[in-house]
mmCIF file of C-alpha atoms and ligand atoms in Angstrom:
data_model
loop_
_atom_site.group_PDB
_atom_site.id
_atom_site.type_symbol
_atom_site.label_atom_id
_atom_site.label_comp_id
_atom_site.label_asym_id
_atom_site.label_seq_id
_atom_site.Cartn_x
_atom_site.Cartn_y
_atom_site.Cartn_z
ATOM 1 C CA MET Z 1 -9.915 -22.355 4.574
ATOM 2 C CA ARG Z 2 -8.682 -25.206 6.797
ATOM 3 C CA TYR Z 3 -5.148 -24.263 5.822
ATOM 4 C CA ILE Z 4 -5.760 -20.616 6.714
ATOM 5 C CA ARG Z 5 -7.292 -21.511 10.103
ATOM 6 C CA GLY Z 6 -3.934 -22.760 11.298
ATOM 7 C CA PHE Z 7 -2.628 -19.212 11.038
ATOM 8 C CA ARG Z 8 -5.529 -17.856 13.102
ATOM 9 C CA ASP Z 9 -5.485 -20.330 15.941
ATOM 10 C CA GLY Z 10 -5.936 -18.780 19.384
ATOM 11 C CA GLY Z 11 -3.918 -21.462 21.198
ATOM 12 C CA ALA Z 12 -0.957 -21.021 18.878
ATOM 13 C CA ALA Z 13 -1.245 -17.244 19.283
ATOM 14 C CA ALA Z 14 -1.098 -17.608 23.076
ATOM 15 C CA ALA Z 15 2.007 -19.794 22.817
ATOM 16 C CA LEU Z 16 3.650 -17.318 20.438
ATOM 17 C CA ALA Z 17 2.732 -14.448 22.757
ATOM 18 C CA GLN Z 18 4.544 -16.256 25.590
ATOM 19 C CA LEU Z 19 7.639 -16.634 23.435
ATOM 20 C CA ILE Z 20 7.528 -12.935 22.562
ATOM 21 C CA GLY Z 21 7.047 -12.004 26.217
ATOM 22 C CA ALA Z 22 10.056 -14.108 27.205
ATOM 23 C CA GLU Z 23 12.219 -12.556 24.468
ATOM 24 C CA VAL Z 24 11.324 -8.929 25.132
ATOM 25 C CA ASP Z 25 13.709 -6.872 27.228
ATOM 26 C CA GLU Z 26 11.509 -4.883 29.624
ATOM 27 C CA ALA Z 27 14.102 -2.144 29.855
ATOM 28 C CA ARG Z 28 13.773 -1.126 26.220
ATOM 29 C CA GLU Z 29 11.102 -0.211 23.687
ATOM 30 C CA TYR Z 30 10.613 -1.792 20.275
ATOM 31 C CA HIS Z 31 9.089 0.335 17.499
ATOM 32 C CA LEU Z 32 8.219 -1.891 14.548
ATOM 33 C CA MET Z 33 6.682 -0.531 11.361
ATOM 34 C CA GLU Z 34 4.323 -2.745 9.404
ATOM 35 C CA PHE Z 35 4.786 -1.307 5.945
ATOM 36 C CA CYS Z 36 1.658 -2.696 4.383
ATOM 37 C CA GLY Z 37 -1.986 -1.841 4.977
ATOM 38 C CA GLY Z 38 -2.817 -5.539 4.690
ATOM 39 C CA HIS Z 39 -0.807 -6.114 7.870
ATOM 40 C CA THR Z 40 -2.483 -3.147 9.545
ATOM 41 C CA HIS Z 41 -5.912 -4.638 8.904
ATOM 42 C CA ALA Z 42 -4.816 -8.079 10.159
ATOM 43 C CA ILE Z 43 -3.423 -6.445 13.306
ATOM 44 C CA PHE Z 44 -6.706 -4.677 14.071
ATOM 45 C CA ARG Z 45 -9.036 -7.397 12.912
ATOM 46 C CA TYR Z 46 -7.459 -10.030 15.133
ATOM 47 C CA GLY Z 47 -6.346 -7.805 18.002
ATOM 48 C CA VAL Z 48 -2.669 -8.657 17.504
ATOM 49 C CA GLU Z 49 -1.514 -5.662 19.575
ATOM 50 C CA ASP Z 50 -3.371 -7.062 22.576
ATOM 51 C CA TRP Z 51 -1.094 -10.109 22.524
ATOM 52 C CA LEU Z 52 2.065 -8.008 22.611
ATOM 53 C CA PRO Z 53 3.913 -6.541 25.596
ATOM 54 C CA LYS Z 54 3.258 -2.835 26.087
ATOM 55 C CA ASN Z 55 6.823 -1.908 25.136
ATOM 56 C CA VAL Z 56 6.371 -3.420 21.655
ATOM 57 C CA ARG Z 57 4.772 -0.707 19.548
ATOM 58 C CA LEU Z 58 3.492 -1.188 16.029
ATOM 59 C CA VAL Z 59 3.863 1.814 13.732
ATOM 60 C CA HIS Z 60 1.591 1.871 10.686
ATOM 61 C CA GLY Z 61 3.385 2.511 7.409
ATOM 62 C CA PRO Z 62 2.628 3.849 3.915
ATOM 63 C CA GLY Z 63 1.844 0.556 2.177
ATOM 64 C CA CYS Z 64 -1.610 1.404 0.909
ATOM 65 C CA PRO Z 65 -1.513 2.107 -2.846
ATOM 66 C CA VAL Z 66 -4.635 4.238 -2.878
ATOM 67 C CA CYS Z 67 -3.508 6.282 0.128
ATOM 68 C CA VAL Z 68 -0.109 7.302 -1.246
ATOM 69 C CA LEU Z 69 -1.202 8.676 -4.611
ATOM 70 C CA ALA Z 70 -0.456 12.396 -4.594
ATOM 71 C CA MET Z 71 -3.389 14.730 -5.089
ATOM 72 C CA PRO Z 72 -2.106 16.363 -8.335
ATOM 73 C CA ARG Z 73 -2.068 12.986 -10.086
ATOM 74 C CA LEU Z 74 -5.531 12.099 -8.806
ATOM 75 C CA ASN Z 75 -6.770 15.490 -10.004
ATOM 76 C CA ALA Z 76 -5.224 14.810 -13.408
ATOM 77 C CA ALA Z 77 -7.137 11.504 -13.574
ATOM 78 C CA VAL Z 78 -10.422 13.242 -12.717
ATOM 79 C CA ASP Z 79 -9.763 15.888 -15.380
ATOM 80 C CA LEU Z 80 -9.018 13.152 -17.898
ATOM 81 C CA ALA Z 81 -12.211 11.278 -17.015
ATOM 82 C CA MET Z 82 -14.249 14.431 -17.678
ATOM 83 C CA ARG Z 83 -13.165 14.537 -21.335
ATOM 84 C CA PRO Z 84 -16.085 13.487 -23.528
ATOM 85 C CA GLN Z 85 -14.155 10.947 -25.601
ATOM 86 C CA VAL Z 86 -12.426 9.246 -22.637
ATOM 87 C CA THR Z 87 -13.458 6.146 -20.686
ATOM 88 C CA LEU Z 88 -11.401 5.862 -17.495
ATOM 89 C CA VAL Z 89 -10.964 2.367 -16.107
ATOM 90 C CA SER Z 90 -9.814 1.835 -12.538
ATOM 91 C CA TYR Z 91 -9.650 -0.554 -9.612
ATOM 92 C CA GLY Z 92 -12.588 -0.069 -7.244
ATOM 93 C CA ASP Z 93 -11.114 1.793 -4.252
ATOM 94 C CA MET Z 94 -9.615 4.521 -6.396
ATOM 95 C CA VAL Z 95 -12.923 5.910 -7.596
ATOM 96 C CA ARG Z 96 -13.931 6.968 -4.074
ATOM 97 C CA VAL Z 97 -10.741 8.792 -3.095
ATOM 98 C CA PRO Z 98 -11.438 12.488 -2.609
ATOM 99 C CA ALA Z 99 -9.625 14.751 -5.052
ATOM 100 C CA SER Z 100 -9.365 18.482 -4.523
ATOM 101 C CA ARG Z 101 -12.358 20.828 -4.819
ATOM 102 C CA ARG Z 102 -14.651 18.078 -3.403
ATOM 103 C CA ARG Z 103 -14.243 15.990 -6.533
ATOM 104 C CA SER Z 104 -13.661 12.262 -7.022
ATOM 105 C CA LEU Z 105 -13.931 9.816 -9.893
ATOM 106 C CA LEU Z 106 -17.243 8.627 -8.471
ATOM 107 C CA LYS Z 107 -18.607 12.171 -8.487
ATOM 108 C CA ALA Z 108 -17.231 12.660 -11.999
ATOM 109 C CA ARG Z 109 -19.235 9.606 -13.052
ATOM 110 C CA ALA Z 110 -22.346 11.100 -11.479
ATOM 111 C CA ARG Z 111 -21.730 14.168 -13.644
ATOM 112 C CA GLY Z 112 -21.630 12.079 -16.813
ATOM 113 C CA ALA Z 113 -18.032 10.909 -17.065
ATOM 114 C CA ASP Z 114 -17.527 7.342 -18.250
ATOM 115 C CA VAL Z 115 -15.670 5.806 -15.289
ATOM 116 C CA ARG Z 116 -15.612 2.030 -14.951
ATOM 117 C CA MET Z 117 -14.341 -0.292 -12.250
ATOM 118 C CA VAL Z 118 -12.538 -3.541 -12.975
ATOM 119 C CA TYR Z 119 -11.057 -6.375 -10.919
ATOM 120 C CA SER Z 120 -8.388 -7.161 -13.501
ATOM 121 C CA ALA Z 121 -6.329 -4.855 -15.723
ATOM 122 C CA LEU Z 122 -6.958 -7.168 -18.673
ATOM 123 C CA GLU Z 123 -10.692 -6.320 -18.584
ATOM 124 C CA THR Z 124 -9.618 -3.009 -20.123
ATOM 125 C CA LEU Z 125 -8.920 -4.857 -23.378
ATOM 126 C CA ASP Z 126 -12.558 -5.982 -23.624
ATOM 127 C CA ILE Z 127 -13.778 -2.455 -22.951
ATOM 128 C CA ALA Z 128 -11.459 -1.108 -25.662
ATOM 129 C CA ALA Z 129 -12.645 -3.758 -28.128
ATOM 130 C CA GLY Z 130 -16.280 -2.976 -27.374
ATOM 131 C CA HIS Z 131 -15.865 0.789 -27.814
ATOM 132 C CA PRO Z 132 -13.477 1.426 -30.717
ATOM 133 C CA GLU Z 133 -14.771 5.005 -31.050
ATOM 134 C CA ARG Z 134 -13.605 5.935 -27.521
ATOM 135 C CA GLU Z 135 -10.221 6.445 -25.832
ATOM 136 C CA ILE Z 136 -9.941 3.843 -23.063
ATOM 137 C CA VAL Z 137 -7.468 4.768 -20.297
ATOM 138 C CA PHE Z 138 -6.464 2.353 -17.549
ATOM 139 C CA PHE Z 139 -5.685 4.218 -14.312
ATOM 140 C CA ALA Z 140 -2.870 1.987 -13.059
ATOM 141 C CA ILE Z 141 -1.993 2.204 -9.371
ATOM 142 C CA GLY Z 142 -0.333 -0.053 -6.854
ATOM 143 C CA PHE Z 143 2.893 -1.489 -5.562
ATOM 144 C CA GLU Z 144 4.904 -4.237 -7.250
ATOM 145 C CA THR Z 145 2.061 -6.717 -6.733
ATOM 146 C CA THR Z 146 -0.104 -5.199 -9.447
ATOM 147 C CA THR Z 147 2.624 -3.830 -11.723
ATOM 148 C CA PRO Z 148 3.068 -7.083 -13.723
ATOM 149 C CA ALA Z 149 -0.654 -7.047 -14.586
ATOM 150 C CA THR Z 150 -0.284 -3.554 -16.057
ATOM 151 C CA ALA Z 151 2.800 -4.598 -18.040
ATOM 152 C CA HIS Z 152 0.861 -7.602 -19.308
ATOM 153 C CA LEU Z 153 -2.019 -5.351 -20.377
ATOM 154 C CA ILE Z 154 0.311 -3.151 -22.428
ATOM 155 C CA LEU Z 155 2.058 -6.100 -24.053
ATOM 156 C CA GLU Z 156 -1.264 -7.718 -24.889
ATOM 157 C CA ALA Z 157 -2.637 -4.472 -26.355
ATOM 158 C CA HIS Z 158 0.546 -4.216 -28.436
ATOM 159 C CA ARG Z 159 0.260 -7.826 -29.598
ATOM 160 C CA ARG Z 160 -3.373 -7.357 -30.629
ATOM 161 C CA GLY Z 161 -2.712 -3.992 -32.275
ATOM 162 C CA VAL Z 162 -5.210 -2.158 -30.061
ATOM 163 C CA ARG Z 163 -5.107 1.549 -30.867
ATOM 164 C CA ASN Z 164 -7.646 3.098 -28.489
ATOM 165 C CA LEU Z 165 -6.083 1.978 -25.188
ATOM 166 C CA SER Z 166 -3.544 3.712 -22.971
ATOM 167 C CA VAL Z 167 -2.335 3.529 -19.367
ATOM 168 C CA TYR Z 168 -1.952 6.289 -16.790
ATOM 169 C CA CYS Z 169 0.923 4.665 -14.910
ATOM 170 C CA ASN Z 170 1.217 5.328 -11.168
ATOM 171 C CA HIS Z 171 2.927 2.164 -9.982
ATOM 172 C CA VAL Z 172 5.228 2.685 -7.011
ATOM 173 C CA VAL Z 173 8.212 0.860 -5.577
ATOM 174 C CA THR Z 174 8.338 -0.493 -2.025
ATOM 175 C CA PRO Z 175 12.076 -0.507 -1.131
ATOM 176 C CA ALA Z 176 12.440 3.131 -2.233
ATOM 177 C CA ALA Z 177 9.573 4.142 0.065
ATOM 178 C CA ILE Z 178 11.085 2.320 3.045
ATOM 179 C CA GLN Z 179 14.433 3.896 2.315
ATOM 180 C CA SER Z 180 12.875 7.364 2.172
ATOM 181 C CA ILE Z 181 11.399 6.800 5.637
ATOM 182 C CA LEU Z 182 14.833 5.827 6.909
ATOM 183 C CA GLU Z 183 16.747 8.676 5.331
ATOM 184 C CA ALA Z 184 18.041 11.632 7.245
ATOM 185 C CA PRO Z 185 15.388 13.800 8.868
ATOM 186 C CA ARG Z 186 13.993 16.446 6.538
ATOM 187 C CA GLY Z 187 12.503 18.569 9.259
ATOM 188 C CA PRO Z 188 11.543 18.499 12.905
ATOM 189 C CA GLU Z 189 8.600 16.168 12.293
ATOM 190 C CA TRP Z 190 10.718 13.453 10.704
ATOM 191 C CA GLN Z 191 12.858 13.141 13.804
ATOM 192 C CA GLN Z 192 9.848 11.929 15.746
ATOM 193 C CA VAL Z 193 9.486 8.685 13.793
ATOM 194 C CA ARG Z 194 11.334 5.949 15.576
ATOM 195 C CA ILE Z 195 11.554 2.626 13.772
ATOM 196 C CA ASP Z 196 13.662 -0.259 15.023
ATOM 197 C CA GLY Z 197 12.609 -2.761 12.371
ATOM 198 C CA PHE Z 198 10.200 -3.437 9.524
ATOM 199 C CA ILE Z 199 7.539 -6.047 8.887
ATOM 200 C CA GLY Z 200 7.868 -6.353 5.107
ATOM 201 C CA PRO Z 201 5.003 -7.095 2.707
ATOM 202 C CA SER Z 202 4.674 -10.651 1.464
ATOM 203 C CA HIS Z 203 2.636 -10.059 -1.712
ATOM 204 C CA VAL Z 204 5.093 -7.434 -2.997
ATOM 205 C CA SER Z 205 8.016 -9.656 -2.027
ATOM 206 C CA ALA Z 206 6.528 -12.637 -3.851
ATOM 207 C CA VAL Z 207 7.217 -10.581 -6.995
ATOM 208 C CA ILE Z 208 10.472 -8.758 -6.192
ATOM 209 C CA GLY Z 209 11.942 -11.295 -3.743
ATOM 210 C CA SER Z 210 13.609 -10.531 -0.430
ATOM 211 C CA ALA Z 211 16.950 -9.444 -1.909
ATOM 212 C CA PRO Z 212 15.986 -5.777 -2.643
ATOM 213 C CA TYR Z 213 15.644 -5.075 1.100
ATOM 214 C CA GLU Z 214 19.133 -6.278 1.964
ATOM 215 C CA ALA Z 215 21.032 -3.102 1.060
ATOM 216 C CA PHE Z 216 19.101 -0.772 3.332
ATOM 217 C CA ALA Z 217 18.805 -3.326 6.144
ATOM 218 C CA GLN Z 218 22.600 -3.318 6.247
ATOM 219 C CA SER Z 219 23.143 0.396 5.530
ATOM 220 C CA TYR Z 220 20.619 1.652 8.059
ATOM 221 C CA ARG Z 221 21.027 -1.220 10.547
ATOM 222 C CA LYS Z 222 17.287 -1.947 10.499
ATOM 223 C CA PRO Z 223 16.097 -5.558 10.470
ATOM 224 C CA VAL Z 224 13.378 -6.578 8.029
ATOM 225 C CA VAL Z 225 11.145 -9.625 8.331
ATOM 226 C CA ILE Z 226 8.868 -10.358 5.383
ATOM 227 C CA ALA Z 227 5.584 -11.654 6.745
ATOM 228 C CA GLY Z 228 2.291 -13.077 5.539
ATOM 229 C CA PHE Z 229 -1.057 -11.441 6.244
ATOM 230 C CA GLU Z 230 -2.497 -13.803 8.813
ATOM 231 C CA PRO Z 231 -2.302 -12.847 12.496
ATOM 232 C CA LEU Z 232 0.156 -15.591 13.407
ATOM 233 C CA ASP Z 233 2.355 -14.524 10.479
ATOM 234 C CA VAL Z 234 2.508 -11.034 11.940
ATOM 235 C CA MET Z 235 3.167 -12.273 15.473
ATOM 236 C CA GLN Z 236 5.964 -14.548 14.308
ATOM 237 C CA ALA Z 237 7.489 -11.639 12.380
ATOM 238 C CA VAL Z 238 7.377 -9.523 15.555
ATOM 239 C CA TYR Z 239 9.141 -12.333 17.434
ATOM 240 C CA MET Z 240 11.820 -12.626 14.736
ATOM 241 C CA LEU Z 241 12.374 -8.861 14.703
ATOM 242 C CA ILE Z 242 12.731 -8.718 18.488
ATOM 243 C CA GLN Z 243 15.257 -11.546 18.337
ATOM 244 C CA GLN Z 244 17.262 -9.628 15.737
ATOM 245 C CA ILE Z 245 17.123 -6.377 17.693
ATOM 246 C CA ASN Z 246 18.150 -8.033 20.961
ATOM 247 C CA GLY Z 247 20.983 -9.812 19.191
ATOM 248 C CA GLY Z 248 22.232 -6.621 17.516
ATOM 249 C CA ARG Z 249 21.546 -8.057 14.077
ATOM 250 C CA ALA Z 250 20.028 -6.200 11.102
ATOM 251 C CA CYS Z 251 19.319 -8.537 8.239
ATOM 252 C CA VAL Z 252 16.437 -9.582 6.017
ATOM 253 C CA GLU Z 253 14.546 -12.657 7.170
ATOM 254 C CA ASN Z 254 11.647 -14.352 5.476
ATOM 255 C CA GLN Z 255 8.752 -15.514 7.638
ATOM 256 C CA PHE Z 256 6.552 -16.094 4.575
ATOM 257 C CA THR Z 257 8.566 -18.983 3.169
ATOM 258 C CA ARG Z 258 5.384 -20.460 1.728
ATOM 259 C CA GLY Z 259 5.287 -17.706 -0.914
ATOM 260 C CA VAL Z 260 8.487 -15.637 -1.006
ATOM 261 C CA THR Z 261 11.982 -16.498 -2.174
ATOM 262 C CA ARG Z 262 15.121 -14.383 -2.244
ATOM 263 C CA GLU Z 263 14.929 -14.028 -6.037
ATOM 264 C CA GLY Z 264 11.180 -13.470 -6.347
ATOM 265 C CA ASN Z 265 9.183 -14.142 -9.494
ATOM 266 C CA ARG Z 266 11.697 -13.769 -12.317
ATOM 267 C CA LYS Z 267 9.031 -14.089 -15.013
ATOM 268 C CA ALA Z 268 6.990 -11.222 -13.551
ATOM 269 C CA GLN Z 269 10.135 -9.122 -13.112
ATOM 270 C CA ALA Z 270 11.062 -9.682 -16.779
ATOM 271 C CA LEU Z 271 7.560 -8.718 -17.864
ATOM 272 C CA VAL Z 272 7.778 -5.440 -15.954
ATOM 273 C CA ALA Z 273 11.319 -4.698 -17.184
ATOM 274 C CA GLU Z 274 10.227 -5.179 -20.784
ATOM 275 C CA VAL Z 275 7.535 -2.486 -20.606
ATOM 276 C CA LEU Z 276 8.303 -0.197 -17.669
ATOM 277 C CA GLU Z 277 11.292 1.668 -16.261
ATOM 278 C CA LEU Z 278 12.023 3.685 -13.125
ATOM 279 C CA ARG Z 279 11.063 7.349 -13.101
ATOM 280 C CA PRO Z 280 13.829 9.674 -11.865
ATOM 281 C CA SER Z 281 11.469 10.908 -9.142
ATOM 282 C CA PHE Z 282 7.835 10.691 -8.106
ATOM 283 C CA GLU Z 283 5.660 12.538 -5.628
ATOM 284 C CA TRP Z 284 3.980 10.449 -2.908
ATOM 285 C CA ARG Z 285 1.283 11.650 -0.587
ATOM 286 C CA GLY Z 286 2.909 11.836 2.818
ATOM 287 C CA LEU Z 287 6.454 11.051 1.723
ATOM 288 C CA GLY Z 288 6.924 13.914 -0.753
ATOM 289 C CA VAL Z 289 9.163 13.530 -3.785
ATOM 290 C CA VAL Z 290 11.141 10.267 -3.643
ATOM 291 C CA ASN Z 291 13.857 9.439 -6.168
ATOM 292 C CA GLU Z 292 13.448 6.310 -8.309
ATOM 293 C CA SER Z 293 10.304 5.289 -6.445
ATOM 294 C CA ALA Z 294 7.820 4.746 -9.285
ATOM 295 C CA MET Z 295 7.527 3.293 -12.767
ATOM 296 C CA ARG Z 296 6.798 4.835 -16.163
ATOM 297 C CA ILE Z 297 6.172 3.333 -19.582
ATOM 298 C CA ARG Z 298 9.238 2.822 -21.776
ATOM 299 C CA THR Z 299 9.555 4.916 -24.936
ATOM 300 C CA MET Z 300 9.125 1.798 -27.067
ATOM 301 C CA TYR Z 301 5.534 1.550 -25.797
ATOM 302 C CA ALA Z 302 4.886 5.307 -25.732
ATOM 303 C CA GLN Z 303 1.712 4.934 -27.795
ATOM 304 C CA TYR Z 304 0.150 3.305 -24.710
ATOM 305 C CA ASP Z 305 1.288 6.044 -22.327
ATOM 306 C CA ALA Z 306 -1.663 8.298 -21.403
ATOM 307 C CA GLU Z 307 0.755 10.981 -20.192
ATOM 308 C CA LYS Z 308 2.138 11.203 -23.755
ATOM 309 C CA ARG Z 309 -1.201 10.765 -25.459
ATOM 310 C CA PHE Z 310 -3.052 13.497 -23.567
ATOM 311 C CA GLU Z 311 -2.214 16.851 -22.035
ATOM 312 C CA MET Z 312 -2.249 16.009 -18.324
ATOM 313 C CA PRO Z 313 -0.993 18.992 -16.323
ATOM 314 C CA GLU Z 314 -0.298 18.352 -12.644
ATOM 315 C CA THR Z 315 -1.112 21.449 -10.636
ATOM 316 C CA PRO Z 316 0.217 21.647 -7.074
ATOM 317 C CA VAL Z 317 -2.636 21.653 -4.553
ATOM 318 C CA ARG Z 318 -2.896 21.922 -0.801
ATOM 319 C CA GLU Z 319 -4.179 18.995 1.202
ATOM 320 C CA ASN Z 320 -7.354 19.415 3.239
ATOM 321 C CA ALA Z 321 -6.010 21.123 6.365
ATOM 322 C CA ALA Z 322 -8.035 18.925 8.718
ATOM 323 C CA CYS Z 323 -6.884 15.652 7.204
ATOM 324 C CA GLN Z 324 -3.848 14.050 8.834
ATOM 325 C CA CYS Z 325 -3.279 11.445 6.091
ATOM 326 C CA PRO Z 326 0.232 12.674 5.186
ATOM 327 C CA SER Z 327 1.416 12.333 8.799
ATOM 328 C CA ILE Z 328 -0.383 9.010 9.243
ATOM 329 C CA ILE Z 329 1.239 7.629 6.092
ATOM 330 C CA ARG Z 330 4.663 8.535 7.521
ATOM 331 C CA GLY Z 331 3.882 6.813 10.812
ATOM 332 C CA LEU Z 332 3.932 10.089 12.722
ATOM 333 C CA LYS Z 333 0.299 10.129 13.797
ATOM 334 C CA LYS Z 334 -2.576 7.761 14.380
ATOM 335 C CA PRO Z 335 -6.115 8.238 13.032
ATOM 336 C CA THR Z 336 -7.294 9.150 16.516
ATOM 337 C CA ASP Z 337 -5.024 12.208 16.323
ATOM 338 C CA CYS Z 338 -7.312 13.535 13.567
ATOM 339 C CA THR Z 339 -10.070 15.734 14.985
ATOM 340 C CA ILE Z 340 -12.606 14.640 12.356
ATOM 341 C CA PHE Z 341 -11.946 10.891 12.554
ATOM 342 C CA GLY Z 342 -15.227 8.981 12.826
ATOM 343 C CA THR Z 343 -17.336 12.147 12.839
ATOM 344 C CA VAL Z 344 -16.991 14.204 9.674
ATOM 345 C CA CYS Z 345 -14.750 11.568 8.099
ATOM 346 C CA THR Z 346 -16.149 8.037 7.881
ATOM 347 C CA PRO Z 347 -15.937 5.279 5.259
ATOM 348 C CA ARG Z 348 -19.314 6.438 3.907
ATOM 349 C CA SER Z 349 -18.115 10.001 3.485
ATOM 350 C CA PRO Z 350 -14.299 9.940 3.481
ATOM 351 C CA ILE Z 351 -12.337 13.168 3.621
ATOM 352 C CA GLY Z 352 -8.929 11.585 3.097
ATOM 353 C CA SER Z 353 -7.578 8.581 1.229
ATOM 354 C CA CYS Z 354 -6.705 6.641 4.411
ATOM 355 C CA MET Z 355 -10.441 6.261 5.154
ATOM 356 C CA VAL Z 356 -11.297 4.922 1.694
ATOM 357 C CA SER Z 357 -9.146 1.960 0.936
ATOM 358 C CA ALA Z 358 -9.485 -1.557 2.290
ATOM 359 C CA GLU Z 359 -5.828 -1.079 3.252
ATOM 360 C CA GLY Z 360 -6.105 2.413 4.748
ATOM 361 C CA VAL Z 361 -5.149 2.915 8.384
ATOM 362 C CA CYS Z 362 -8.135 5.134 9.212
ATOM 363 C CA ALA Z 363 -10.501 2.589 7.646
ATOM 364 C CA ALA Z 364 -8.928 -0.138 9.806
ATOM 365 C CA TYR Z 365 -9.313 1.923 12.979
ATOM 366 C CA TYR Z 366 -12.912 2.735 12.098
ATOM 367 C CA LYS Z 367 -13.922 -0.762 11.025
ATOM 368 C CA TYR Z 368 -12.535 -2.555 14.049
ATOM 369 C CA ARG Z 369 -13.402 0.194 16.543
ATOM 370 C CA ARG Z 370 -10.061 0.115 18.306
ATOM 371 C CA VAL Z 371 -10.653 3.666 19.453
ATOM 372 C CA GLN Z 372 -13.601 2.615 21.591
ATOM 373 C CA SER Z 373 -11.712 -0.214 23.285
ATOM 374 C CA SER Z 374 -14.997 -2.075 23.113
ATOM 375 C CA LEU Z 375 -13.499 -5.370 22.012
ATOM 376 C CA PRO Z 376 -12.539 -7.875 24.668
ATOM 377 C CA LEU Z 377 -8.797 -8.209 24.989
ATOM 378 C CA ALA Z 378 -7.516 -10.844 22.620
ATOM 379 C CA ALA Z 379 -5.491 -12.309 25.478
ATOM 380 C CA GLU Z 380 -8.769 -13.242 27.119
ATOM 381 C CA ARG Z 381 -10.110 -15.032 24.040
ATOM 382 C CA ARG Z 382 -9.566 -18.697 23.511
ATOM 383 C CA GLU Z 383 -9.673 -18.323 19.744
ATOM 384 C CA MET Z 384 -9.135 -15.565 17.287
ATOM 385 C CA PRO Z 385 -12.256 -14.812 15.242
ATOM 386 C CA VAL Z 386 -12.101 -16.266 11.745
HETATM 387 S S1 SF4 H 401 -9.823 10.373 9.632
HETATM 388 FE FE1 SF4 H 401 -10.211 11.081 7.544
HETATM 389 S S2 SF4 H 401 -9.586 13.215 7.518
HETATM 390 FE FE2 SF4 H 401 -8.660 12.268 9.340
HETATM 391 S S3 SF4 H 401 -6.651 11.572 8.670
HETATM 392 FE FE3 SF4 H 401 -8.033 9.856 8.379
HETATM 393 S S4 SF4 H 401 -8.711 10.030 6.255
HETATM 394 FE FE4 SF4 H 401 -7.812 12.025 6.805
#
């Protein structure tokens, strides 16, 4: 905790804010997207925006694994959970995400489905061992941070000869999502998203390294700074991005040197490559269909692939018309643009995925009450709250 406190120090934040203020060109605007919901929560929790000049705007990105899962795949998981012989195992946030027709995994459990929450993918092995008469399905979601754990689960099930376990694989890929945001406009709405640089996720990059961002940083002339999740990490990343933009540079820099290297975690990458491969395309909530943006289980491990083991039709569905999650995920809108934010839609009764997850933008807005402007300006505080 003492180590963490150094990255939350109010005096250091004030000094960094002065450096940023001195670097910023008042004649221009800086639109910086923080890709990850972990950054979004740090920004709101510690009032990072209040330390920044008004012409530095933070745009919230799609880096919340629960938020970006497309409705047809969530519906397929709910349908699977309702089968009498199936036990569906999932990380906690996922069970509360609203599916279509007012369903969710939590509601399915209330109706008798066997839905269980775990903190670790490997817990699924114990559940499978304890219930050999049932089909145990792990509902795997997340970015590259959690993908190695799923690969490990499959390899371990294979090694132990477990026959009643499979994985519904929904792991997604960060660089492909960033690239899809940067690609040519696909309609009038897309032209409204202005991004001058990216704050890249540190936990994902600890696995994949910083190298995978280099191609699009160069191709699209957009700087990337990989940053940790403490407020001073984010502020330093903003400073580094502004320096790059002012200097006309567009490269990948690593603020989180205490955890990220250019190569990443080779062992974890090898684990994933052994079991999983890129899908040709995958549908994201908010981003639509993105090529080579998600993982599937290799044919060699097909016996552990729930999509091969069960009939799992994905039926196209319309999003709740009131919910602005798709536009929020693309950085086009803020939660306060949603007419039911904080009234009909709250963390206790979420209408969209962005209000459910600990990394969702709407949940961050709601939790830290930015909309009410009731917090004292961070610039007036001597210390950031720990
Ligand atoms: S407030 Fe609720 S309904 Fe509105 S965009 Fe956010 S999650 Fe969707």
